[in-house]
Amino acid sequence: YQAKEGGGSVATYDSSRDAASTDQLALLAELREALKTDDQLVLALQPAVDLATGAPTGVEALIRWRHPRRGWLGPADFIRPVENSEQLGAFTRYVVDKALGVAAGWARQGLTVPISVNLSARSLLDPRLPGEIAEALRRHQVPAHRLVLEITETVVMSELEVIDQVLTALRSMGVQLAVDDFGTGFSSLTFLTRVPVDELKVDRSFVIRMADSPEAAAIVRTTVGLAHELGLRVVAEGVETAAQRAALAELGCTAAQGYHFFKPMPADKIGAVLGSLLDEARPNVFPLRADG
Ligand code: C2E
Ligand code: MG
Ligand code: MG
Ligand code: MG
């Protein structure tokens, strides 16, 4: 994970890169402070819906940083440096804790929708992760099956054993696992034979190209078929149009997420949205709402 670039011995001075890394160091110092506060790192929440009933199948937590000087930052602005720093563990615990706090709030409203959290592959190298997540689940009194961990398949091949142990421990606790951006990594299919997962998320790039690329359409159809055959849920991500929605339904996909349905929204909005989605979808999804 070190030396993504410049691993060689070419010693040319690159002032722009120097400035960039200075800036990253500053950002990481600021993150250390942000992790001590409650209001800088916030979750945007985006429901996925069942294409047949409109009922929410889950909600994904997406991190945003309300930076006191830099303004709103998205994951693309800071996740990479965090992943390469010693703060990754603290950051992951922070996000899981916030997400479980949100799920606990829903439970008090009688909403038992699962929440999905994105994990950086490198956090799976930390054998303490399952214990930390177990502790957070207990503290928030959220049942393990209501937490879904989204992982990408670009899992470091040289560290398979640790990662498999961590994922197996999480899954035996009852936590659900989803493969995010499915089809974009190198090891997708092998991965499925190593670690039992619960859900596949079809990457947005295939959804976008589905209409004019027979290859993309075939990948979506095959992923849906694979999920079906393995007894896994499948969710298409990045659905922006009614045409894409219809094409997905045509290909047998049962659930989707994207701007066509909902943009990621603040925590204080989501409760009401979930409540009304469940009300509209009833009686089909009666068991999802405990107080129904
Ligand atoms: P992802 O998990 O694949 O998340 C989907 C991304 O697509 C999100 O971007 C979401 O806001 C965006 N999106 C959703 N629907 C649509 C749509 O219809 N059209 C378009 N164009 N985009 C859509 P975001 O929030 O910027 O997150 C980007 C990536 O950052 C995520 O990809 C995930 O890999 C990572 N990430 C987000 N939150 C966390 C986190 O808490 N921890 C870690 N480690 N990574 C995170
Ligand atoms: Mg995700
Ligand atoms: Mg994704
Ligand atoms: Mg993605």
Coordinates of C-alpha atoms and ligand atoms in Angstrom, one line a residue:
Y1 CA 0.0 0.0 0.0
Q2 CA 3.0 2.2 0.2
A3 CA 4.6 4.0 -2.7
K4 CA 1.7 3.9 -5.2
E5 CA 3.9 6.0 -7.4
G6 CA 7.6 6.9 -7.3
G7 CA 8.6 3.5 -6.1
G8 CA 11.6 3.6 -8.4
S9 CA 14.8 5.5 -8.0
V10 CA 14.2 8.4 -10.3
A11 CA 15.1 11.4 -8.1
T12 CA 13.6 14.2 -10.1
Y13 CA 12.1 16.9 -8.0
D14 CA 8.4 17.4 -8.5
S15 CA 7.2 20.4 -6.6
S16 CA 3.6 19.8 -7.5
R17 CA 3.7 16.3 -6.0
D18 CA 5.5 17.7 -3.0
A19 CA 2.7 20.2 -2.5
A20 CA 0.1 17.5 -3.0
S21 CA 1.6 15.3 -0.3
T22 CA 2.0 18.2 2.1
D23 CA -1.6 18.9 1.5
Q24 CA -2.5 15.3 2.2
L25 CA -0.6 15.4 5.5
A26 CA -2.6 18.5 6.4
L27 CA -5.8 16.8 5.5
L28 CA -4.9 13.8 7.6
A29 CA -4.1 16.0 10.6
E30 CA -7.5 17.7 10.1
L31 CA -9.2 14.3 9.9
R32 CA -7.7 13.4 13.2
E33 CA -9.5 16.4 14.7
A34 CA -12.7 15.7 12.7
L35 CA -12.8 12.2 14.2
K36 CA -13.0 13.8 17.7
T37 CA -16.0 15.8 16.7
D38 CA -19.5 14.7 16.1
D39 CA -20.6 17.0 13.3
Q40 CA -17.8 17.1 10.6
L41 CA -18.1 13.6 9.2
V42 CA -21.7 12.9 8.2
L43 CA -23.5 10.1 6.5
A44 CA -25.5 10.7 3.3
L45 CA -28.1 7.9 3.0
Q46 CA -29.4 6.4 -0.2
P47 CA -32.1 3.7 -0.3
A48 CA -32.1 0.8 -2.7
V49 CA -35.6 -0.3 -3.8
D50 CA -37.3 -3.4 -4.8
L51 CA -38.2 -3.0 -8.5
A52 CA -41.5 -4.8 -8.2
T53 CA -42.9 -3.3 -5.0
G54 CA -41.0 -0.1 -4.5
A55 CA -40.1 -1.2 -1.0
P56 CA -36.7 -0.3 0.4
T57 CA -34.4 -3.3 0.4
G58 CA -31.7 -1.4 2.3
V59 CA -30.0 1.9 2.7
E60 CA -26.4 2.7 1.9
A61 CA -24.3 5.0 4.1
L62 CA -22.0 7.3 2.1
I63 CA -19.5 9.5 3.9
R64 CA -19.3 13.2 3.5
W65 CA -16.9 15.6 5.3
R66 CA -18.3 19.0 6.3
H67 CA -14.8 20.6 6.5
P68 CA -14.6 23.8 8.5
R69 CA -12.4 25.5 5.9
R70 CA -12.5 23.4 2.7
G71 CA -16.3 23.1 2.5
W72 CA -18.1 19.9 1.7
L73 CA -15.7 17.0 0.7
G74 CA -16.8 13.7 -0.9
P75 CA -15.1 10.3 -0.5
A76 CA -13.0 11.0 -3.7
D77 CA -11.4 13.9 -1.9
F78 CA -10.1 12.1 1.1
I79 CA -10.7 8.3 1.2
R80 CA -7.5 7.4 -0.6
P81 CA -5.1 9.2 1.8
V82 CA -7.1 7.9 4.8
E83 CA -6.8 4.3 3.4
N84 CA -3.0 4.8 3.3
S85 CA -2.7 6.2 6.8
E86 CA -2.8 4.8 10.3
Q87 CA -6.1 6.5 10.8
L88 CA -8.0 4.0 8.7
G89 CA -9.0 1.9 11.8
A90 CA -10.4 4.9 13.7
F91 CA -12.2 6.2 10.5
T92 CA -13.8 2.8 9.9
R93 CA -14.9 2.5 13.5
Y94 CA -16.4 6.0 13.3
V95 CA -18.4 5.3 10.2
V96 CA -19.7 1.9 11.5
D97 CA -20.6 3.6 14.8
K98 CA -22.5 6.4 13.0
A99 CA -24.3 4.0 10.7
L100 CA -25.4 1.8 13.6
G101 CA -26.6 4.9 15.4
V102 CA -28.8 5.7 12.4
A103 CA -30.1 2.1 12.3
A104 CA -30.8 2.1 16.0
G105 CA -32.9 5.3 15.5
W106 CA -34.9 3.6 12.7
A107 CA -35.5 0.6 15.0
R108 CA -37.1 3.0 17.6
Q109 CA -39.5 4.1 14.8
G110 CA -40.3 0.5 14.0
L111 CA -38.2 0.5 10.8
T112 CA -36.1 -2.6 10.4
V113 CA -34.3 -1.8 7.1
P114 CA -30.7 -3.0 6.8
I115 CA -27.9 -0.4 6.6
S116 CA -24.9 -0.8 4.3
V117 CA -21.5 0.5 5.1
N118 CA -18.6 0.7 2.6
L119 CA -15.3 -0.8 3.9
S120 CA -11.9 -0.1 2.5
A121 CA -10.2 -3.4 1.5
R122 CA -7.3 -2.6 3.8
S123 CA -9.5 -2.4 6.9
L124 CA -10.1 -6.1 6.4
L125 CA -6.4 -6.7 7.2
D126 CA -7.0 -5.8 10.8
P127 CA -8.0 -8.9 12.8
R128 CA -9.5 -6.6 15.5
L129 CA -12.3 -5.5 13.1
P130 CA -14.8 -8.2 13.8
G131 CA -14.5 -7.7 17.6
E132 CA -14.9 -3.9 17.2
I133 CA -18.0 -4.3 15.0
A134 CA -19.5 -6.8 17.5
E135 CA -19.0 -4.3 20.3
A136 CA -20.7 -1.5 18.2
L137 CA -23.6 -3.8 17.4
R138 CA -24.1 -4.6 21.1
R139 CA -23.8 -0.9 22.2
H140 CA -26.4 0.2 19.6
Q141 CA -28.5 -2.9 20.2
V142 CA -28.7 -3.5 16.4
P143 CA -29.0 -7.1 15.3
A144 CA -26.0 -8.2 13.2
H145 CA -28.0 -9.1 10.2
R146 CA -29.2 -5.5 9.8
L147 CA -25.6 -4.5 9.0
V148 CA -24.3 -5.0 5.5
L149 CA -20.6 -4.5 4.8
E150 CA -19.9 -3.5 1.2
I151 CA -16.5 -4.6 0.0
T152 CA -14.9 -4.4 -3.4
E153 CA -13.2 -7.3 -5.0
T154 CA -9.9 -5.5 -5.4
V155 CA -8.9 -7.2 -2.2
V156 CA -5.1 -7.6 -1.9
M157 CA -4.3 -11.0 -3.3
S158 CA -1.2 -11.5 -1.1
E159 CA -3.2 -11.2 2.1
L160 CA -6.0 -13.6 1.3
E161 CA -5.8 -15.5 4.5
V162 CA -6.2 -12.6 7.0
I163 CA -9.0 -11.2 4.9
D164 CA -10.8 -14.5 4.6
Q165 CA -10.5 -14.9 8.4
V166 CA -11.9 -11.4 9.1
L167 CA -14.8 -11.9 6.6
T168 CA -15.6 -15.3 7.9
A169 CA -15.7 -14.0 11.5
L170 CA -17.9 -11.2 10.5
R171 CA -20.3 -13.5 8.6
S172 CA -20.4 -16.0 11.4
M173 CA -21.5 -13.1 13.7
G174 CA -24.5 -12.7 11.3
V175 CA -23.2 -9.5 9.5
Q176 CA -24.1 -9.5 5.8
L177 CA -21.5 -9.0 3.1
A178 CA -22.0 -7.4 -0.3
V179 CA -19.6 -7.3 -3.2
D180 CA -19.6 -3.6 -4.4
D181 CA -18.8 -2.6 -8.0
F182 CA -19.2 -6.2 -9.0
G183 CA -17.5 -7.0 -12.2
T184 CA -14.9 -4.3 -12.1
G185 CA -12.2 -6.1 -10.1
F186 CA -9.9 -8.9 -11.2
S187 CA -11.0 -11.7 -9.0
S188 CA -14.7 -11.5 -8.8
L189 CA -15.6 -15.1 -9.4
T190 CA -12.8 -16.7 -7.4
F191 CA -13.7 -14.3 -4.6
L192 CA -17.2 -15.8 -4.4
T193 CA -15.9 -19.3 -3.9
R194 CA -13.7 -18.1 -1.0
V195 CA -16.0 -16.0 1.0
P196 CA -19.7 -16.5 1.3
V197 CA -21.5 -13.3 0.5
D198 CA -25.1 -12.2 0.6
E199 CA -25.4 -9.6 -2.2
L200 CA -23.9 -8.5 -5.4
K201 CA -23.9 -4.8 -6.5
V202 CA -23.8 -4.4 -10.3
D203 CA -21.4 -1.5 -11.0
R204 CA -22.8 1.7 -12.4
S205 CA -20.5 1.5 -15.4
F206 CA -22.5 -1.5 -16.7
V207 CA -25.9 0.1 -16.0
I208 CA -24.8 3.2 -17.9
R209 CA -23.7 1.3 -21.0
M210 CA -26.4 -1.4 -21.0
A211 CA -28.6 0.3 -23.7
D212 CA -25.9 0.6 -26.4
S213 CA -23.5 -2.1 -25.4
P214 CA -24.5 -5.7 -25.8
E215 CA -21.4 -6.6 -23.7
A216 CA -22.6 -4.5 -20.8
A217 CA -26.1 -5.9 -21.1
A218 CA -24.7 -9.4 -21.1
I219 CA -22.6 -8.7 -18.0
V220 CA -25.7 -7.4 -16.1
R221 CA -27.8 -10.4 -17.2
T222 CA -25.0 -12.8 -16.2
T223 CA -24.5 -11.2 -12.8
V224 CA -28.2 -11.3 -12.1
G225 CA -28.3 -15.0 -13.2
L226 CA -25.2 -15.8 -11.1
A227 CA -26.7 -14.1 -8.0
H228 CA -29.9 -16.0 -8.6
E229 CA -28.2 -19.3 -8.9
L230 CA -26.1 -18.7 -5.8
G231 CA -29.1 -17.5 -3.8
L232 CA -27.7 -14.0 -3.4
R233 CA -29.5 -10.6 -3.7
V234 CA -28.6 -8.4 -6.6
V235 CA -28.7 -4.6 -6.6
A236 CA -28.0 -2.4 -9.7
E237 CA -26.3 0.8 -8.8
G238 CA -26.3 4.2 -10.4
V239 CA -29.8 3.9 -12.1
E240 CA -30.6 7.4 -13.4
T241 CA -33.4 6.9 -15.9
A242 CA -36.7 5.1 -16.3
A243 CA -35.3 3.4 -19.4
Q244 CA -32.5 1.9 -17.3
R245 CA -34.9 0.8 -14.7
A246 CA -37.1 -0.9 -17.3
A247 CA -34.1 -2.6 -18.9
L248 CA -32.9 -3.9 -15.6
A249 CA -36.3 -5.3 -14.8
E250 CA -36.3 -6.9 -18.2
L251 CA -32.9 -8.5 -17.4
G252 CA -34.3 -10.0 -14.2
C253 CA -32.7 -7.6 -11.8
T254 CA -34.9 -7.2 -8.7
A255 CA -33.5 -4.2 -6.8
A256 CA -31.8 -0.9 -7.8
Q257 CA -30.3 2.2 -6.4
G258 CA -29.6 5.6 -8.1
Y259 CA -30.7 9.1 -8.7
H260 CA -33.8 7.9 -10.6
F261 CA -35.1 6.7 -7.2
F262 CA -33.3 8.8 -4.6
K263 CA -30.2 10.9 -4.3
P264 CA -28.2 10.3 -1.1
M265 CA -29.9 12.4 1.6
P266 CA -29.3 13.6 5.1
A267 CA -30.0 11.4 8.1
D268 CA -32.9 13.6 9.2
K269 CA -34.8 13.1 5.9
I270 CA -34.5 9.4 5.5
G271 CA -36.8 8.2 8.3
A272 CA -39.8 9.8 6.7
V273 CA -38.9 8.6 3.2
L274 CA -38.5 5.0 4.4
G275 CA -41.8 5.2 6.3
S276 CA -43.7 6.4 3.2
L277 CA -42.0 3.9 0.9
L278 CA -43.1 1.1 3.3
D279 CA -46.6 2.5 3.5
E280 CA -46.9 2.6 -0.3
A281 CA -45.5 -0.9 -0.7
R282 CA -47.7 -2.5 1.8
P283 CA -49.2 -5.1 2.2
N284 CA -46.4 -6.8 0.2
V285 CA -43.7 -5.9 2.7
F286 CA -45.7 -6.0 5.9
P287 CA -43.0 -7.9 7.9
L288 CA -40.4 -5.1 7.3
R289 CA -42.3 -2.7 9.5
A290 CA -42.6 -4.1 13.0
D291 CA -45.3 -1.7 14.1
G292 CA -47.3 -2.2 10.8
Ligands
C2E1 P1 -20.0 3.2 -4.1 O1 -20.0 2.4 -2.8 O2 -20.0 2.4 -5.3 O3 -21.1 4.2 -4.0 C1 -21.9 4.7 -5.0 C2 -21.5 6.1 -5.4 O4 -22.4 6.5 -6.5 C3 -21.7 7.1 -4.4 O5 -20.8 8.2 -4.6 C4 -23.1 7.7 -4.7 O6 -23.4 9.0 -4.2 C5 -23.1 7.6 -6.2 N1 -24.4 7.5 -6.8 C6 -25.5 6.9 -6.3 N2 -26.5 6.9 -7.3 C7 -26.0 7.5 -8.4 C8 -26.5 7.8 -9.7 O7 -27.7 7.5 -10.0 N3 -25.7 8.4 -10.6 C9 -24.4 8.7 -10.2 N4 -23.6 9.3 -11.1 N5 -23.9 8.4 -9.0 C10 -24.6 7.9 -8.1 P2 -20.0 8.7 -3.4 O8 -20.8 9.0 -2.2 O9 -19.2 9.9 -3.9 O10 -19.0 7.5 -3.0 C11 -18.0 7.1 -3.9 C12 -17.3 5.9 -3.3 O11 -16.6 6.2 -2.1 C13 -18.3 4.8 -3.0 O12 -18.6 4.0 -4.1 C14 -17.4 4.0 -2.0 O13 -16.6 3.1 -2.6 C15 -16.6 5.1 -1.3 N6 -17.2 5.4 0.0 C16 -18.3 6.1 0.3 N7 -18.5 6.2 1.6 C17 -17.5 5.5 2.2 C18 -17.1 5.1 3.6 O14 -17.8 5.5 4.5 N8 -16.0 4.4 3.7 C19 -15.2 4.0 2.7 N9 -14.1 3.3 3.0 N10 -15.5 4.2 1.4 C20 -16.6 5.0 1.2
MG2 MG -21.0 1.0 -2.0
MG3 MG -20.8 0.6 -5.7
MG4 MG -19.2 2.4 -7.4

